[in-house]
Coordinates of C-alpha atoms in Angstrom, one line a residue:
M1 CA 19.5 -14.1 27.0
G2 CA 17.6 -10.5 24.6
S3 CA 16.8 -10.0 21.9
E4 CA 19.8 -10.6 19.4
F5 CA 19.9 -7.4 17.2
T6 CA 17.7 -4.5 19.6
G7 CA 18.5 -5.5 23.1
D8 CA 16.2 -6.1 25.3
T9 CA 15.5 -1.8 26.6
T10 CA 14.9 -1.0 23.4
M11 CA 12.3 -3.8 23.0
D12 CA 9.4 -2.2 21.4
A13 CA 5.5 -3.1 22.2
A14 CA 5.3 -4.6 19.1
E15 CA 7.8 -6.4 19.6
K16 CA 7.5 -7.9 22.4
R17 CA 3.5 -8.7 21.4
L18 CA 6.1 -11.0 19.3
N19 CA 8.6 -12.3 20.9
E20 CA 4.6 -13.6 23.6
L21 CA 4.0 -15.1 20.3
G22 CA 6.8 -17.5 20.6
Y23 CA 9.5 -15.9 18.0
K24 CA 12.3 -14.0 18.3
Q25 CA 14.0 -10.8 17.3
E26 CA 15.7 -11.8 13.6
L27 CA 14.5 -9.0 10.5
R28 CA 16.2 -5.3 11.8
R29 CA 13.5 -3.8 13.4
E30 CA 14.1 0.1 10.9
M31 CA 10.9 1.0 9.5
T32 CA 8.8 3.9 9.8
M33 CA 5.4 3.9 9.3
F34 CA 6.3 6.6 7.1
K35 CA 8.6 4.1 5.1
T36 CA 5.8 0.4 5.3
L37 CA 2.6 3.0 4.1
A38 CA 5.0 3.9 1.2
I39 CA 5.8 0.3 1.0
S40 CA 2.7 -0.8 1.0
F41 CA 1.3 2.5 -0.9
S42 CA 3.5 1.3 -3.7
T43 CA 2.3 -2.6 -3.8
M44 CA -1.4 -1.6 -4.4
T45 CA 0.7 1.4 -7.0
L46 CA -2.1 3.8 -8.5
F47 CA -1.0 2.8 -12.0
T48 CA -0.3 -0.8 -12.6
G49 CA -3.6 -2.3 -11.6
I50 CA -6.1 -0.4 -13.9
T51 CA -3.6 0.5 -16.8
P52 CA -2.7 -2.6 -18.6
L53 CA -6.7 -3.9 -17.9
Y54 CA -8.4 -0.4 -18.8
G55 CA -8.7 -1.3 -22.6
S56 CA -10.0 -4.5 -21.8
S57 CA -12.8 -3.7 -19.0
L58 CA -13.3 -0.1 -21.4
Q59 CA -14.6 -2.8 -23.7
Y60 CA -16.9 -5.1 -22.7
A61 CA -18.9 -2.4 -21.2
G62 CA -18.2 1.0 -22.7
P63 CA -17.3 4.0 -20.1
A64 CA -19.7 4.1 -16.8
S65 CA -19.5 0.4 -15.8
L66 CA -16.1 1.0 -15.5
V67 CA -16.2 4.4 -13.6
W68 CA -18.7 3.0 -11.5
G69 CA -17.1 -0.8 -11.0
W70 CA -13.5 1.6 -9.3
V71 CA -16.8 3.2 -6.6
V72 CA -18.8 -0.2 -6.1
V73 CA -14.8 -2.5 -5.8
S74 CA -13.4 0.6 -3.4
F75 CA -16.5 0.3 -1.0
F76 CA -16.2 -3.7 -0.7
T77 CA -12.3 -2.9 -0.1
W78 CA -13.0 -1.0 2.5
F79 CA -14.5 -4.0 4.5
V80 CA -11.1 -6.2 3.4
G81 CA -8.6 -3.6 4.8
I82 CA -11.0 -2.8 8.2
A83 CA -11.1 -6.5 9.0
M84 CA -6.8 -7.3 8.0
A85 CA -6.2 -4.1 10.2
E86 CA -7.8 -5.1 13.1
I87 CA -6.3 -9.4 12.4
C88 CA -2.7 -6.8 11.5
S89 CA -2.7 -4.8 15.0
S90 CA -3.4 -8.3 17.1
F91 CA -0.6 -10.3 15.3
P92 CA 2.8 -8.1 14.4
T93 CA 4.4 -10.6 12.6
T94 CA 6.3 -11.2 9.4
G95 CA 4.2 -13.9 8.2
S96 CA 1.1 -11.9 8.6
L97 CA -1.5 -13.7 6.8
Y98 CA -0.3 -16.9 7.7
F99 CA 0.3 -16.5 10.6
W100 CA -2.9 -15.5 11.7
A101 CA -4.9 -17.6 10.2
A102 CA -2.9 -20.3 12.7
H103 CA -3.4 -19.0 15.8
L104 CA -7.0 -17.7 15.2
A105 CA -8.8 -21.2 14.2
G106 CA -7.4 -22.6 16.8
P107 CA -5.1 -25.6 17.5
K108 CA -7.5 -28.5 15.6
W109 CA -7.6 -26.2 12.3
G110 CA -4.5 -24.5 13.1
P111 CA -2.4 -26.4 10.9
F112 CA -4.6 -25.9 8.2
S113 CA -5.5 -23.0 7.4
S114 CA -2.5 -21.7 7.7
W115 CA -1.2 -24.5 5.6
C116 CA -3.9 -22.9 2.3
C117 CA -3.2 -19.3 3.6
A118 CA 0.7 -19.7 2.6
W119 CA -0.3 -21.8 0.1
L120 CA -2.8 -19.3 -1.3
E121 CA -0.3 -16.0 -1.2
T122 CA 2.4 -17.8 -2.0
I123 CA 1.1 -18.3 -5.7
G124 CA -0.5 -15.0 -5.8
L125 CA 2.6 -12.4 -4.9
I126 CA 4.9 -14.6 -7.1
A127 CA 2.0 -13.6 -10.5
G128 CA 2.2 -10.7 -9.2
I129 CA 6.1 -10.3 -9.5
G130 CA 4.6 -11.8 -13.2
T131 CA 2.0 -9.0 -13.8
Q132 CA 4.2 -6.4 -12.8
A133 CA 7.0 -8.1 -15.4
Y134 CA 4.7 -8.6 -18.1
A135 CA 2.8 -4.9 -17.3
G136 CA 5.9 -3.1 -17.7
S137 CA 7.3 -4.7 -20.8
Q138 CA 4.6 -3.4 -22.5
T139 CA 4.8 0.2 -21.4
L140 CA 8.3 -0.3 -22.8
Q141 CA 6.8 -2.0 -26.2
S142 CA 4.8 1.4 -26.5
I143 CA 7.7 3.6 -25.6
I144 CA 9.8 1.8 -28.6
L145 CA 6.9 2.0 -30.0
L146 CA 5.9 5.3 -30.5
S147 CA 10.1 6.9 -29.8
T148 CA 10.8 5.9 -33.4
G149 CA 8.2 6.5 -34.8
T150 CA 4.7 5.0 -34.3
N151 CA 3.3 1.7 -35.9
K152 CA 2.2 4.6 -38.9
G153 CA 5.8 6.2 -38.9
G154 CA 7.4 2.5 -39.0
G155 CA 7.9 2.2 -35.9
Y156 CA 9.9 -0.7 -34.2
F157 CA 7.0 -3.3 -32.2
A158 CA 8.7 -5.8 -29.6
P159 CA 8.5 -9.0 -31.3
K160 CA 7.4 -11.5 -28.5
W161 CA 11.3 -13.3 -28.4
L162 CA 11.9 -9.1 -27.1
F163 CA 9.2 -8.7 -25.3
L164 CA 9.7 -12.6 -23.1
C165 CA 13.4 -10.5 -22.9
M166 CA 11.9 -7.9 -21.1
Y167 CA 9.4 -9.8 -19.1
I168 CA 12.3 -12.1 -17.8
G169 CA 15.0 -8.9 -17.4
L170 CA 12.9 -7.3 -15.5
T171 CA 12.3 -9.9 -13.2
V172 CA 15.9 -10.5 -12.6
I173 CA 16.7 -6.5 -11.8
W174 CA 14.2 -6.8 -8.6
A175 CA 15.7 -9.8 -7.9
A176 CA 19.7 -8.6 -7.3
L177 CA 18.0 -4.9 -6.0
N178 CA 16.1 -7.6 -3.5
T179 CA 19.2 -9.3 -2.4
F180 CA 21.2 -5.9 -1.3
A181 CA 20.3 -4.7 1.9
L182 CA 17.1 -3.3 3.4
E183 CA 17.2 0.0 3.1
V184 CA 17.8 0.7 -0.6
I185 CA 14.9 -1.1 -0.4
A186 CA 13.3 1.1 1.5
L187 CA 15.2 4.0 -0.2
I188 CA 14.2 3.1 -3.3
D189 CA 10.3 3.0 -1.8
M190 CA 10.5 6.6 -1.2
I191 CA 11.6 7.1 -4.3
S192 CA 8.2 5.4 -5.3
I193 CA 5.9 7.0 -3.1
W194 CA 6.7 10.8 -4.0
W195 CA 6.7 9.6 -8.1
Q196 CA 3.4 7.8 -7.6
L197 CA 2.3 10.7 -5.7
I198 CA 3.5 13.2 -8.2
G199 CA 3.4 11.8 -11.4
G200 CA -0.2 10.9 -10.7
I201 CA -1.5 13.7 -10.0
V202 CA 0.7 15.2 -13.3
I203 CA -1.3 12.9 -15.7
V204 CA -4.7 13.2 -13.2
I205 CA -4.6 16.7 -14.4
M206 CA -2.0 17.5 -18.1
L207 CA -4.0 14.9 -20.0
P208 CA -7.7 16.6 -20.0
L209 CA -6.1 19.8 -20.2
V210 CA -3.4 18.7 -22.9
S211 CA -6.6 16.5 -25.5
L212 CA -8.6 19.2 -27.5
S213 CA -11.2 18.1 -26.7
T214 CA -12.9 15.7 -24.0
Q215 CA -15.6 13.7 -23.6
S216 CA -19.4 14.6 -22.0
A217 CA -20.3 13.6 -18.0
S218 CA -22.8 11.9 -19.6
Y219 CA -20.7 9.6 -22.4
V220 CA -18.2 9.3 -19.1
F221 CA -20.6 7.7 -16.4
T222 CA -24.1 7.3 -17.7
H223 CA -23.4 5.5 -21.0
L224 CA -23.0 1.5 -22.0
E225 CA -22.2 -0.3 -24.7
L226 CA -21.4 -3.2 -25.5
A227 CA -19.1 -5.1 -28.1
P228 CA -20.1 -8.6 -29.4
E229 CA -17.6 -8.3 -32.4
S230 CA -14.6 -8.1 -30.2
T231 CA -15.5 -9.6 -26.6
G232 CA -17.9 -12.0 -28.4
I233 CA -20.2 -11.4 -24.6
T234 CA -23.9 -10.4 -25.8
S235 CA -25.0 -10.0 -22.2
K236 CA -24.8 -7.3 -20.7
P237 CA -24.4 -7.3 -16.5
Y238 CA -22.3 -10.4 -17.3
A239 CA -20.1 -7.6 -19.5
V240 CA -20.5 -5.6 -17.0
I241 CA -19.3 -7.6 -14.5
L242 CA -16.0 -8.9 -16.7
A243 CA -15.2 -4.5 -17.0
F244 CA -15.0 -4.6 -12.9
L245 CA -12.4 -6.6 -13.7
V246 CA -9.9 -4.4 -13.4
S247 CA -11.4 -2.1 -10.6
Q248 CA -10.7 -5.9 -8.3
Y249 CA -6.5 -6.3 -9.4
S250 CA -6.4 -2.5 -8.9
L251 CA -7.9 -3.1 -5.0
F252 CA -5.4 -5.1 -3.2
G253 CA -1.7 -5.7 -2.6
Y254 CA -2.8 -3.6 1.2
D255 CA -1.3 -6.9 3.1
A256 CA 1.9 -5.6 2.7
A257 CA 2.1 -3.4 6.0
A258 CA 1.9 -7.0 7.8
H259 CA 4.1 -8.2 6.0
L260 CA 7.3 -5.7 7.0
T261 CA 5.1 -5.2 11.1
E262 CA 8.4 -7.4 12.4
E263 CA 10.5 -4.4 10.1
T264 CA 8.3 -2.2 11.4
K265 CA 8.6 0.5 14.5
G266 CA 5.2 0.2 16.9
A267 CA 3.9 -2.8 14.4
D268 CA 0.4 -2.7 16.0
K269 CA -0.6 0.6 15.2
N270 CA 0.9 1.5 12.1
G271 CA 0.2 -1.2 10.9
P272 CA -3.3 -0.9 10.2
I273 CA -2.5 2.8 9.9
A274 CA -0.9 1.5 7.0
I275 CA -3.3 -0.1 5.3
L276 CA -6.4 1.3 5.4
G277 CA -3.7 4.5 4.4
S278 CA -3.2 3.1 1.2
I279 CA -6.8 2.6 0.4
G280 CA -7.4 5.7 1.0
M281 CA -5.3 6.9 -1.5
I282 CA -5.6 3.8 -4.1
S283 CA -9.9 4.8 -3.5
V284 CA -9.4 8.7 -5.1
F285 CA -6.1 8.4 -6.9
G286 CA -7.4 5.3 -8.4
W287 CA -10.6 6.6 -9.7
A288 CA -9.4 10.4 -11.2
Y289 CA -6.8 8.3 -13.3
I290 CA -10.0 6.5 -14.8
L291 CA -12.2 9.7 -14.7
A292 CA -8.8 11.6 -17.0
L293 CA -8.5 8.8 -19.0
T294 CA -11.6 8.3 -19.9
F295 CA -12.4 12.2 -20.8
S296 CA -9.8 12.7 -23.1
I297 CA -10.5 9.8 -25.1
Q298 CA -10.9 11.3 -28.2
N299 CA -11.8 8.2 -30.7
F300 CA -13.6 5.2 -29.1
S301 CA -13.2 3.2 -32.1
Y302 CA -10.4 4.0 -33.1
L303 CA -8.3 2.7 -30.0
Y304 CA -8.5 -1.0 -31.0
D305 CA -8.0 -0.1 -33.9
T306 CA -4.7 -2.4 -35.3
N307 CA -3.7 0.2 -37.8
N308 CA -2.9 2.7 -34.7
E309 CA -0.3 4.5 -33.4
T310 CA 0.3 2.1 -30.9
A311 CA -1.1 -0.8 -33.2
G312 CA -4.2 -1.6 -30.7
A313 CA -2.4 -2.6 -28.7
F314 CA -1.9 -0.9 -25.9
V315 CA -5.8 1.1 -25.2
P316 CA -3.4 3.5 -22.6
A317 CA -0.4 4.4 -24.8
Q318 CA -3.1 5.6 -27.4
I319 CA -5.7 7.4 -24.8
L320 CA -2.4 10.3 -25.0
Y321 CA -0.6 10.0 -27.9
D322 CA -3.9 11.0 -29.4
A323 CA -4.4 13.8 -26.3
F324 CA 0.0 15.3 -27.1
H325 CA -0.1 14.7 -30.8
G326 CA -3.4 16.2 -31.9
R327 CA -2.7 19.6 -30.1
Y328 CA 1.5 19.8 -30.5
H329 CA 1.8 17.1 -33.6
N330 CA 4.5 14.8 -31.5
S331 CA 4.7 12.2 -29.6
I332 CA 7.5 13.3 -26.9
G333 CA 5.0 14.9 -24.5
A334 CA 3.2 10.7 -24.4
I335 CA 6.4 8.6 -24.1
I336 CA 7.7 11.1 -21.0
L337 CA 4.0 10.2 -19.5
L338 CA 4.5 6.4 -20.4
F339 CA 7.3 6.6 -18.5
I340 CA 6.2 7.6 -15.2
I341 CA 3.4 4.8 -15.6
W342 CA 6.6 2.1 -16.2
G343 CA 7.8 4.0 -13.3
S344 CA 5.8 2.6 -11.2
F345 CA 5.4 -0.8 -12.5
F346 CA 9.6 -1.4 -11.8
F347 CA 8.3 0.2 -8.0
G348 CA 5.7 -2.1 -8.3
G349 CA 7.4 -5.6 -9.6
L350 CA 10.4 -4.9 -6.5
S351 CA 7.9 -3.9 -3.9
I352 CA 5.8 -6.9 -4.4
T353 CA 9.2 -9.4 -4.8
T354 CA 10.4 -7.4 -2.0
S355 CA 6.8 -8.9 -0.2
A356 CA 7.0 -12.2 -1.9
A357 CA 10.0 -13.3 -0.7
R358 CA 9.1 -12.6 2.6
V359 CA 5.7 -14.7 2.5
V360 CA 8.4 -17.5 1.4
Y361 CA 11.0 -16.8 3.8
A362 CA 8.5 -17.5 7.3
L363 CA 6.7 -20.6 5.3
S364 CA 10.2 -21.8 4.8
R365 CA 11.5 -21.2 8.4
D366 CA 7.7 -22.7 9.1
N367 CA 8.7 -26.2 6.5
G368 CA 6.6 -25.4 4.8
V369 CA 8.4 -25.9 1.7
P370 CA 9.9 -28.3 0.1
F371 CA 13.8 -27.9 0.9
S372 CA 13.5 -24.8 3.8
S373 CA 16.4 -25.1 5.5
L374 CA 17.7 -23.4 2.1
W375 CA 15.2 -20.9 1.4
R376 CA 14.9 -20.0 5.2
K377 CA 18.8 -19.0 5.3
L378 CA 18.9 -15.5 5.9
H379 CA 22.5 -13.6 3.9
P380 CA 24.7 -12.8 7.2
K381 CA 25.8 -9.7 6.6
R382 CA 22.9 -8.3 5.1
K383 CA 19.4 -10.2 6.5
V384 CA 17.9 -10.2 4.2
P385 CA 15.9 -13.3 2.6
S386 CA 17.9 -13.8 -0.6
N387 CA 18.4 -17.9 -1.3
A388 CA 13.7 -17.0 -1.0
V389 CA 13.9 -14.1 -3.3
W390 CA 15.8 -16.4 -6.1
L391 CA 13.4 -18.8 -6.3
C392 CA 10.7 -16.3 -7.1
A393 CA 12.2 -15.1 -9.4
G394 CA 13.0 -18.2 -11.2
I395 CA 9.0 -19.1 -10.8
C396 CA 7.8 -16.2 -11.8
I397 CA 10.2 -16.4 -15.3
L398 CA 9.2 -19.3 -16.1
L399 CA 5.8 -18.1 -15.4
G400 CA 5.9 -16.5 -18.3
L401 CA 7.4 -18.6 -20.7
P402 CA 4.4 -19.2 -23.7
I403 CA 4.4 -15.5 -24.2
L404 CA 5.6 -17.1 -26.9
K405 CA 3.1 -19.4 -27.9
V406 CA -0.6 -17.9 -26.5
N407 CA -2.3 -14.7 -26.7
V408 CA -3.9 -14.1 -23.1
V409 CA -1.0 -14.6 -20.4
F410 CA -2.1 -11.2 -18.7
T411 CA -5.2 -12.4 -18.8
A412 CA -4.2 -16.1 -16.6
I413 CA -0.5 -14.3 -14.4
T414 CA -3.6 -12.1 -13.0
S415 CA -6.2 -14.1 -12.5
I416 CA -3.5 -16.3 -10.7
C417 CA -1.9 -12.8 -9.0
T418 CA -5.5 -12.2 -8.3
I419 CA -7.0 -15.3 -7.4
G420 CA -3.7 -16.7 -4.3
W421 CA -3.3 -12.9 -3.1
V422 CA -7.4 -12.3 -2.4
G423 CA -8.2 -16.3 -1.6
G424 CA -4.8 -16.3 0.6
Y425 CA -7.3 -12.7 2.9
A426 CA -10.4 -14.9 3.2
V427 CA -9.1 -17.2 5.3
P428 CA -8.4 -14.9 8.6
I429 CA -10.7 -13.4 8.3
F430 CA -12.7 -16.5 7.3
A431 CA -11.5 -17.9 11.2
R432 CA -11.7 -14.6 13.0
M433 CA -15.3 -14.4 12.1
V434 CA -16.0 -18.6 13.1
M435 CA -13.5 -18.0 16.6
P436 CA -15.3 -17.7 19.7
E437 CA -14.6 -13.5 21.0
K438 CA -13.3 -14.8 24.0
N439 CA -10.0 -15.7 23.1
F440 CA -9.3 -13.0 20.4
K441 CA -6.6 -10.6 22.3
P442 CA -6.8 -7.5 20.1
G443 CA -4.6 -5.1 20.0
P444 CA -4.5 -1.3 19.5
F445 CA -6.6 -1.6 16.7
Y446 CA -9.8 -3.2 17.7
L447 CA -14.3 -3.5 16.7
G448 CA -15.4 -5.4 19.1
K449 CA -19.4 -6.2 18.2
A450 CA -19.1 -5.1 14.0
G451 CA -16.3 -7.5 14.2
R452 CA -18.5 -10.3 12.6
P453 CA -20.7 -8.2 10.4
I454 CA -17.8 -6.8 8.4
C455 CA -15.9 -9.7 8.2
L456 CA -19.3 -11.5 6.3
I457 CA -19.1 -9.2 4.3
A458 CA -15.5 -9.3 2.7
F459 CA -15.5 -13.5 3.1
L460 CA -18.4 -12.8 0.8
W461 CA -17.0 -10.2 -1.5
I462 CA -13.6 -12.3 -2.2
C463 CA -15.8 -15.6 -2.2
Y464 CA -17.5 -12.9 -5.5
T465 CA -13.7 -12.0 -6.6
C466 CA -12.1 -15.6 -6.7
S467 CA -15.1 -16.6 -8.8
V468 CA -14.7 -14.7 -11.1
F469 CA -11.6 -14.6 -11.8
L470 CA -11.9 -18.1 -13.4
L471 CA -15.0 -16.9 -15.6
P472 CA -13.7 -16.8 -19.7
T473 CA -12.6 -13.4 -21.6
L474 CA -13.3 -13.6 -24.5
Y475 CA -15.4 -15.5 -27.0
P476 CA -16.2 -18.5 -28.6
I477 CA -13.7 -19.9 -26.5
T478 CA -10.7 -21.0 -28.3
W479 CA -6.9 -22.2 -27.7
N480 CA -6.3 -18.5 -27.9
T481 CA -8.9 -17.0 -26.5
F482 CA -8.8 -19.7 -23.3
N483 CA -8.2 -18.8 -19.3
Y484 CA -6.1 -20.8 -18.1
A485 CA -6.0 -19.5 -14.8
P486 CA -8.6 -22.3 -13.5
V487 CA -6.6 -25.3 -14.7
A488 CA -3.4 -23.5 -13.7
L489 CA -4.4 -22.9 -10.2
G490 CA -6.7 -26.2 -10.1
V491 CA -3.7 -28.5 -10.4
V492 CA -1.4 -26.6 -8.5
L493 CA -3.8 -25.6 -5.1
G494 CA -5.0 -30.3 -6.1
L495 CA -1.2 -30.9 -5.6
I496 CA -0.2 -29.1 -3.3
M497 CA -3.5 -30.6 -1.6
L498 CA -2.4 -33.8 -2.3
W499 CA 1.5 -33.6 -0.4
W500 CA -0.9 -32.0 3.0
V501 CA -3.7 -35.1 3.0
V502 CA -0.5 -37.9 2.3
D503 CA 2.7 -36.3 4.0
A504 CA 1.9 -32.8 5.1
R505 CA -0.3 -32.7 7.9
K506 CA 1.5 -35.9 9.7
W507 CA 4.2 -33.3 10.2
F508 CA 2.7 -29.8 9.3
K509 CA 1.5 -27.4 12.3
G510 CA 1.5 -24.4 11.4
P511 CA 4.3 -21.1 12.4
V512 CA 7.1 -22.6 14.7
R513 CA 8.3 -21.2 17.6
N514 CA 12.1 -20.4 17.2
I515 CA 11.8 -19.1 21.5
D516 CA 10.4 -20.3 24.6
T517 CA 7.9 -16.8 25.8
Q518 CA 8.5 -19.1 29.3
N519 CA 12.0 -18.4 30.6
G520 CA 13.0 -16.1 27.5
K521 CA 15.7 -18.9 26.5
V522 CA 16.0 -18.5 22.9

């Protein structure tokens, strides 16, 4: 029997390769390259990485380390992206990273490497939904505050319980939208790419123009300034390392194109183009956004004052307020630009929910999750993994519950998200680096002899990135300032490894074929 949904006459090269790898086409293959690029760009999202961490990164070591940090991190991100594009070209499957890890590591290590990769990726993506929901709620909190009269004018600053309700609300909306047809998500993602491109251009051009005064180029590009009274950090190198975190958190998510390759036409060529295209766009746009914010600072120390108009809670909101209020004596412009930024969080959370559900679906298809038969069920009519979507939403809501008591929830969720997500990249890249070249079946995008050194640089950069996200971000360390990511990750990864040693290694074989390639039976 031929492919169920496309018919043998229209089978494209990527679907043929999918069948060779042992999978039948189950998801609809109807995304064009532009749509895949849109989803990839939307997951990396221009504003969502920079905006929430901009204030803390600026405070660690001043503007220069933040501005040049983006350039350094972008440079190393290209190595990771190029290494992944080559692998994506060879393996166009939805399981993506985890499937790549199994095949590249060979029969002996394949099951273990795909187990590690799948769980890291699942943890990273589910925490990623949480980062978008938290930052979206934070932006909404500032919009409400400025709309009701600012912190100085008796405006309403949402308390922690309401903040948690916003967080849960966003997560539930994204899950509900993901339960409906793929076309709806693809349409929203098309709106997202234009929203972020046009919104990005508007903010980057408008903000410095509206600001009554702008900082000098020497201040933005060369000024280093520690804030030990606020951060407790007196070491310049340590402060600079922490200032890089905003860039390391912003520059990933380009694997979203790989998650959707089973649904993309000509995925063996279009997948790599979408990965590299989204890195290129975000590198340029992200730097422009950082420069626009930094040039527009009116009063550095006032940004962090808890008595300022935004209650010192959200530095980008204060920069926008200062610019518009300074020139027009009202905050309408700042509220509109904050709404553009909020939209970016909304679209980002939606596409990360799509990616998270796809990974849980792929892992449960291979029996790697407890109660796999439940999570791998596709909606009979819509062909979307709706049970997996709601599982991701439920875990994400649990991650947000400490909002009520702990001050550093966002630090912890971003750390868990980055280490899981980027750590998941390391497994197939390492496997590709150490495997014999003769065993690798290249796709149209092939690096040849340059492959090994590129993979080595990418792997070392990922190891560095994961280690810095485990560092304390504020001193002295107390219960309120403690980065609990190492503990949370340690417990979860410990349990997953224990499950492997005790039980899973006996039956988990990595990706399970659902097609017999010898006779084409499915």
